[in-house]
């Protein structure tokens, strides 16, 4: 027995049935013109009427090109199928409306998509497959929202194009939520990268993320030591990786090199040069790059000379400042030199009476000097050299001879750094 549906003479008297899935999932993402084209065409299809693109354009108040864009859009998202009419010019086509419920949640497509859950196992199809339906439900729970048709299509593309397993996709969803980066585009690039690296299980991804987090923490610490608050760029991360992975330095050594970059315009380039020089020195000394460089006695002696000259140079700068501010101090110092020479001669000649008089004169001059300094808020020893070690006055030799027991080892450690910095400057 055949049945004939009664025809409605007036379109306004007809009823249009549209699937709820179209309203909930497809319509929110679509351009308004595209929705109007879809609905008007569905109305004509359900009443067994035809309408040309030109007529639709006039009725909807849009261009014919927009009509064609709409059909391309709906075909791309699987809401329709085009059936081209006559010849191979593909200029005209009929539109078949797809049953959206069957497409997404059941039924079979012409070319069922194969998904990989294991390198040796193939499961088909995606649409109507319980595992995939479960995957989409779990992602919705993870993201806390309903997936759009665009999201659903993205998931299908990850399975089809990237050969991503549901396990990997769920891991990516969890990672994105944890990092507060809930963009499907970001999630897709993440999945593509993982699959390209052969990360096809949750365990492999966990191991990778653990290593990545360690590296990220390493980058952050070095950037902070270099005075940056921003995240490291890809090139900066590459350079830092060579410090640890290629040159073999530990964090303490890298931070030591970073501490020398204060005031440097390009700290990355500077630290890179420091570490390469340290690597070269370690190879020449046949020692590990993280071991301290031994300092020779010759270098230690040069360092003591450097400290002593530095203390005397700074003392002269302070004296010049005092002479400029308090000219009377300069007069006293000049008199002290003269009287000091006379006192030495008096002692050498045995003239104790003259020696006593000159000594008393020196004491009086020093009292006057201390008074003038205090009057201008300066310490009595302000113009004296400030040696690092008061025991040996930066000579490295104790009063009774032999190495200074107070500063020798400390100066040796300082000399290691001083020598490295000098070599870098020479380079």
CSV table of N, CA and C in Angstrom, one decimal, residues 253-321:
chain,number,residue,atom,x,y,z
A,253,UNK,N,76.3,26.0,38.8
A,253,UNK,CA,77.3,26.6,37.9
A,253,UNK,C,76.7,27.7,36.9
A,254,UNK,N,75.5,27.3,36.4
A,254,UNK,CA,74.8,28.2,35.5
A,254,UNK,C,74.5,29.5,36.2
A,255,UNK,N,73.9,29.4,37.4
A,255,UNK,CA,73.6,30.5,38.2
A,255,UNK,C,74.8,31.4,38.6
A,256,UNK,N,75.9,30.7,38.8
A,256,UNK,CA,77.2,31.4,39.1
A,256,UNK,C,77.6,32.3,37.9
A,257,UNK,N,77.4,31.7,36.7
A,257,UNK,CA,77.7,32.5,35.5
A,257,UNK,C,76.7,33.6,35.3
A,258,UNK,N,75.4,33.4,35.6
A,258,UNK,CA,74.4,34.4,35.5
A,258,UNK,C,74.7,35.6,36.4
A,259,UNK,N,75.3,35.3,37.6
A,259,UNK,CA,75.5,36.4,38.6
A,259,UNK,C,76.6,37.4,38.0
A,260,UNK,N,77.3,37.0,37.0
A,260,UNK,CA,78.3,37.8,36.4
A,260,UNK,C,77.8,38.7,35.3
A,261,UNK,N,76.5,38.6,35.0
A,261,UNK,CA,75.9,39.3,33.9
A,261,UNK,C,75.3,40.6,34.2
A,262,UNK,N,75.4,41.1,35.5
A,262,UNK,CA,74.7,42.3,35.9
A,262,UNK,C,75.2,43.5,35.1
A,263,UNK,N,74.3,44.2,34.5
A,263,UNK,CA,74.7,45.4,33.7
A,263,UNK,C,75.1,45.1,32.3
A,264,UNK,N,75.0,43.8,31.9
A,264,UNK,CA,75.4,43.5,30.5
A,264,UNK,C,74.1,43.6,29.6
A,265,UNK,N,74.3,44.2,28.4
A,265,UNK,CA,73.2,44.4,27.5
A,265,UNK,C,72.6,43.1,27.0
A,266,UNK,N,73.4,42.2,26.7
A,266,UNK,CA,72.9,40.9,26.2
A,266,UNK,C,73.4,39.8,27.1
A,267,UNK,N,72.7,39.6,28.2
A,267,UNK,CA,73.1,38.6,29.2
A,267,UNK,C,73.2,37.2,28.7
A,268,UNK,N,72.3,36.8,27.8
A,268,UNK,CA,72.4,35.4,27.2
A,268,UNK,C,73.7,35.2,26.5
A,269,UNK,N,74.1,36.1,25.7
A,269,UNK,CA,75.3,36.0,24.9
A,269,UNK,C,76.5,36.0,25.9
A,270,UNK,N,76.5,36.8,26.9
A,270,UNK,CA,77.6,36.9,27.9
A,270,UNK,C,77.7,35.6,28.6
A,271,UNK,N,76.6,35.1,29.2
A,271,UNK,CA,76.6,33.9,30.0
A,271,UNK,C,77.1,32.7,29.1
A,272,UNK,N,76.6,32.7,27.9
A,272,UNK,CA,77.0,31.7,26.9
A,272,UNK,C,78.5,31.6,26.7
A,273,UNK,N,79.1,32.8,26.6
A,273,UNK,CA,80.6,32.9,26.5
A,273,UNK,C,81.3,32.5,27.8
A,274,UNK,N,80.7,32.9,28.9
A,274,UNK,CA,81.3,32.4,30.2
A,274,UNK,C,81.4,30.9,30.3
A,275,UNK,N,80.2,30.3,30.0
A,275,UNK,CA,80.2,28.8,30.2
A,275,UNK,C,81.0,28.1,29.1
A,276,UNK,N,81.1,28.6,27.9
A,276,UNK,CA,81.9,28.0,26.9
A,276,UNK,C,83.4,28.1,27.3
A,277,UNK,N,83.8,29.2,27.9
A,277,UNK,CA,85.2,29.3,28.4
A,277,UNK,C,85.5,28.4,29.5
A,278,UNK,N,84.5,28.3,30.4
A,278,UNK,CA,84.7,27.3,31.6
A,278,UNK,C,84.8,25.9,31.1
A,279,UNK,N,84.0,25.6,30.0
A,279,UNK,CA,84.0,24.2,29.5
A,279,UNK,C,85.4,24.0,28.8
A,280,UNK,N,85.9,25.0,28.2
A,280,UNK,CA,87.3,24.8,27.5
A,280,UNK,C,88.3,24.6,28.6
A,281,UNK,N,88.3,25.4,29.7
A,281,UNK,CA,89.3,25.3,30.7
A,281,UNK,C,89.2,24.0,31.4
A,282,UNK,N,88.0,23.5,31.6
A,282,UNK,CA,87.8,22.2,32.3
A,282,UNK,C,88.4,21.1,31.4
A,283,UNK,N,88.2,21.2,30.1
A,283,UNK,CA,88.8,20.2,29.2
A,283,UNK,C,90.3,20.2,29.3
A,284,UNK,N,90.9,21.4,29.3
A,284,UNK,CA,92.4,21.5,29.4
A,284,UNK,C,92.9,21.0,30.7
A,285,UNK,N,92.2,21.2,31.8
A,285,UNK,CA,92.6,20.7,33.1
A,285,UNK,C,92.2,19.2,33.3
A,286,UNK,N,91.5,18.7,32.4
A,286,UNK,CA,91.0,17.3,32.5
A,286,UNK,C,90.2,17.1,33.8
A,287,UNK,N,89.2,18.0,34.0
A,287,UNK,CA,88.3,17.9,35.2
A,287,UNK,C,86.9,18.1,34.7
A,288,UNK,N,86.0,17.8,35.6
A,288,UNK,CA,84.5,18.0,35.3
A,288,UNK,C,84.2,19.5,35.3
A,289,UNK,N,83.3,19.9,34.4
A,289,UNK,CA,83.0,21.3,34.3
A,289,UNK,C,82.4,21.9,35.5
A,290,UNK,N,81.9,21.1,36.4
A,290,UNK,CA,81.3,21.6,37.6
A,290,UNK,C,82.2,21.6,38.8
A,291,UNK,N,83.4,21.1,38.6
A,291,UNK,CA,84.5,21.2,39.7
A,291,UNK,C,85.1,22.5,39.6
A,292,UNK,N,85.6,23.0,40.8
A,292,UNK,CA,86.2,24.3,40.8
A,292,UNK,C,87.6,24.3,40.2
A,293,UNK,N,87.9,25.3,39.5
A,293,UNK,CA,89.2,25.4,38.8
A,293,UNK,C,90.3,25.7,39.9
A,294,UNK,N,91.3,24.9,39.9
A,294,UNK,CA,92.4,25.1,40.9
A,294,UNK,C,93.2,26.4,40.5
A,295,UNK,N,93.6,27.1,41.6
A,295,UNK,CA,94.3,28.3,41.4
A,295,UNK,C,95.8,28.1,41.8
A,296,UNK,N,96.6,28.5,40.9
A,296,UNK,CA,98.1,28.4,41.1
A,296,UNK,C,98.5,29.5,42.1
A,297,UNK,N,99.7,29.3,42.8
A,297,UNK,CA,100.2,30.3,43.7
A,297,UNK,C,100.5,31.6,43.0
A,298,UNK,N,100.9,31.5,41.7
A,298,UNK,CA,101.2,32.7,40.9
A,298,UNK,C,99.9,33.5,40.8
A,299,UNK,N,98.8,32.9,40.4
A,299,UNK,CA,97.5,33.6,40.3
A,299,UNK,C,97.1,34.2,41.6
A,300,UNK,N,97.3,33.4,42.7
A,300,UNK,CA,96.9,33.9,44.0
A,300,UNK,C,97.7,35.1,44.4
A,301,UNK,N,99.0,35.1,44.1
A,301,UNK,CA,99.8,36.3,44.4
A,301,UNK,C,99.4,37.5,43.6
A,302,UNK,N,99.0,37.3,42.3
A,302,UNK,CA,98.5,38.4,41.5
A,302,UNK,C,97.2,38.9,42.1
A,303,UNK,N,96.4,38.0,42.6
A,303,UNK,CA,95.1,38.5,43.2
A,303,UNK,C,95.3,39.3,44.4
A,304,UNK,N,96.3,38.9,45.3
A,304,UNK,CA,96.6,39.7,46.4
A,304,UNK,C,97.1,41.1,46.0
A,305,UNK,N,98.0,41.2,45.0
A,305,UNK,CA,98.4,42.5,44.5
A,305,UNK,C,97.3,43.3,44.0
A,306,UNK,N,96.3,42.6,43.3
A,306,UNK,CA,95.1,43.3,42.8
A,306,UNK,C,94.3,43.9,44.0
A,307,UNK,N,94.1,43.2,45.1
A,307,UNK,CA,93.4,43.7,46.2
A,307,UNK,C,94.1,44.8,46.9
A,308,UNK,N,95.4,44.7,47.0
A,308,UNK,CA,96.2,45.8,47.7
A,308,UNK,C,96.2,47.1,46.9
A,309,UNK,N,96.4,46.9,45.6
A,309,UNK,CA,96.4,48.1,44.7
A,309,UNK,C,95.0,48.7,44.7
A,310,UNK,N,94.0,47.9,44.7
A,310,UNK,CA,92.6,48.4,44.7
A,310,UNK,C,92.3,49.2,46.0
A,311,UNK,N,92.8,48.7,47.2
A,311,UNK,CA,92.6,49.3,48.5
A,311,UNK,C,93.3,50.7,48.5
A,312,UNK,N,94.6,50.7,48.0
A,312,UNK,CA,95.4,51.9,48.0
A,312,UNK,C,94.8,53.0,47.0
A,313,UNK,N,94.3,52.5,45.8
A,313,UNK,CA,93.7,53.4,44.9
A,313,UNK,C,92.4,54.1,45.4
A,314,UNK,N,91.6,53.3,46.1
A,314,UNK,CA,90.4,53.8,46.7
A,314,UNK,C,90.7,54.8,47.9
A,315,UNK,N,91.8,54.5,48.6
A,315,UNK,CA,92.2,55.3,49.7
A,315,UNK,C,92.6,56.7,49.1
A,316,UNK,N,93.4,56.7,48.0
A,316,UNK,CA,93.8,57.9,47.4
A,316,UNK,C,92.6,58.7,46.9
A,317,UNK,N,91.6,58.0,46.4
A,317,UNK,CA,90.4,58.8,46.0
A,317,UNK,C,89.7,59.4,47.1
A,318,UNK,N,89.7,58.7,48.3
A,318,UNK,CA,89.1,59.3,49.5
A,318,UNK,C,89.9,60.5,50.0
A,319,UNK,N,91.2,60.4,49.9
A,319,UNK,CA,92.1,61.5,50.4
A,319,UNK,C,91.9,62.7,49.5
A,320,UNK,N,91.8,62.5,48.2
A,320,UNK,CA,91.6,63.6,47.3
A,320,UNK,C,90.3,64.3,47.6
A,321,UNK,N,89.3,63.5,47.9
A,321,UNK,CA,88.0,64.1,48.3
A,321,UNK,C,88.1,65.0,49.6
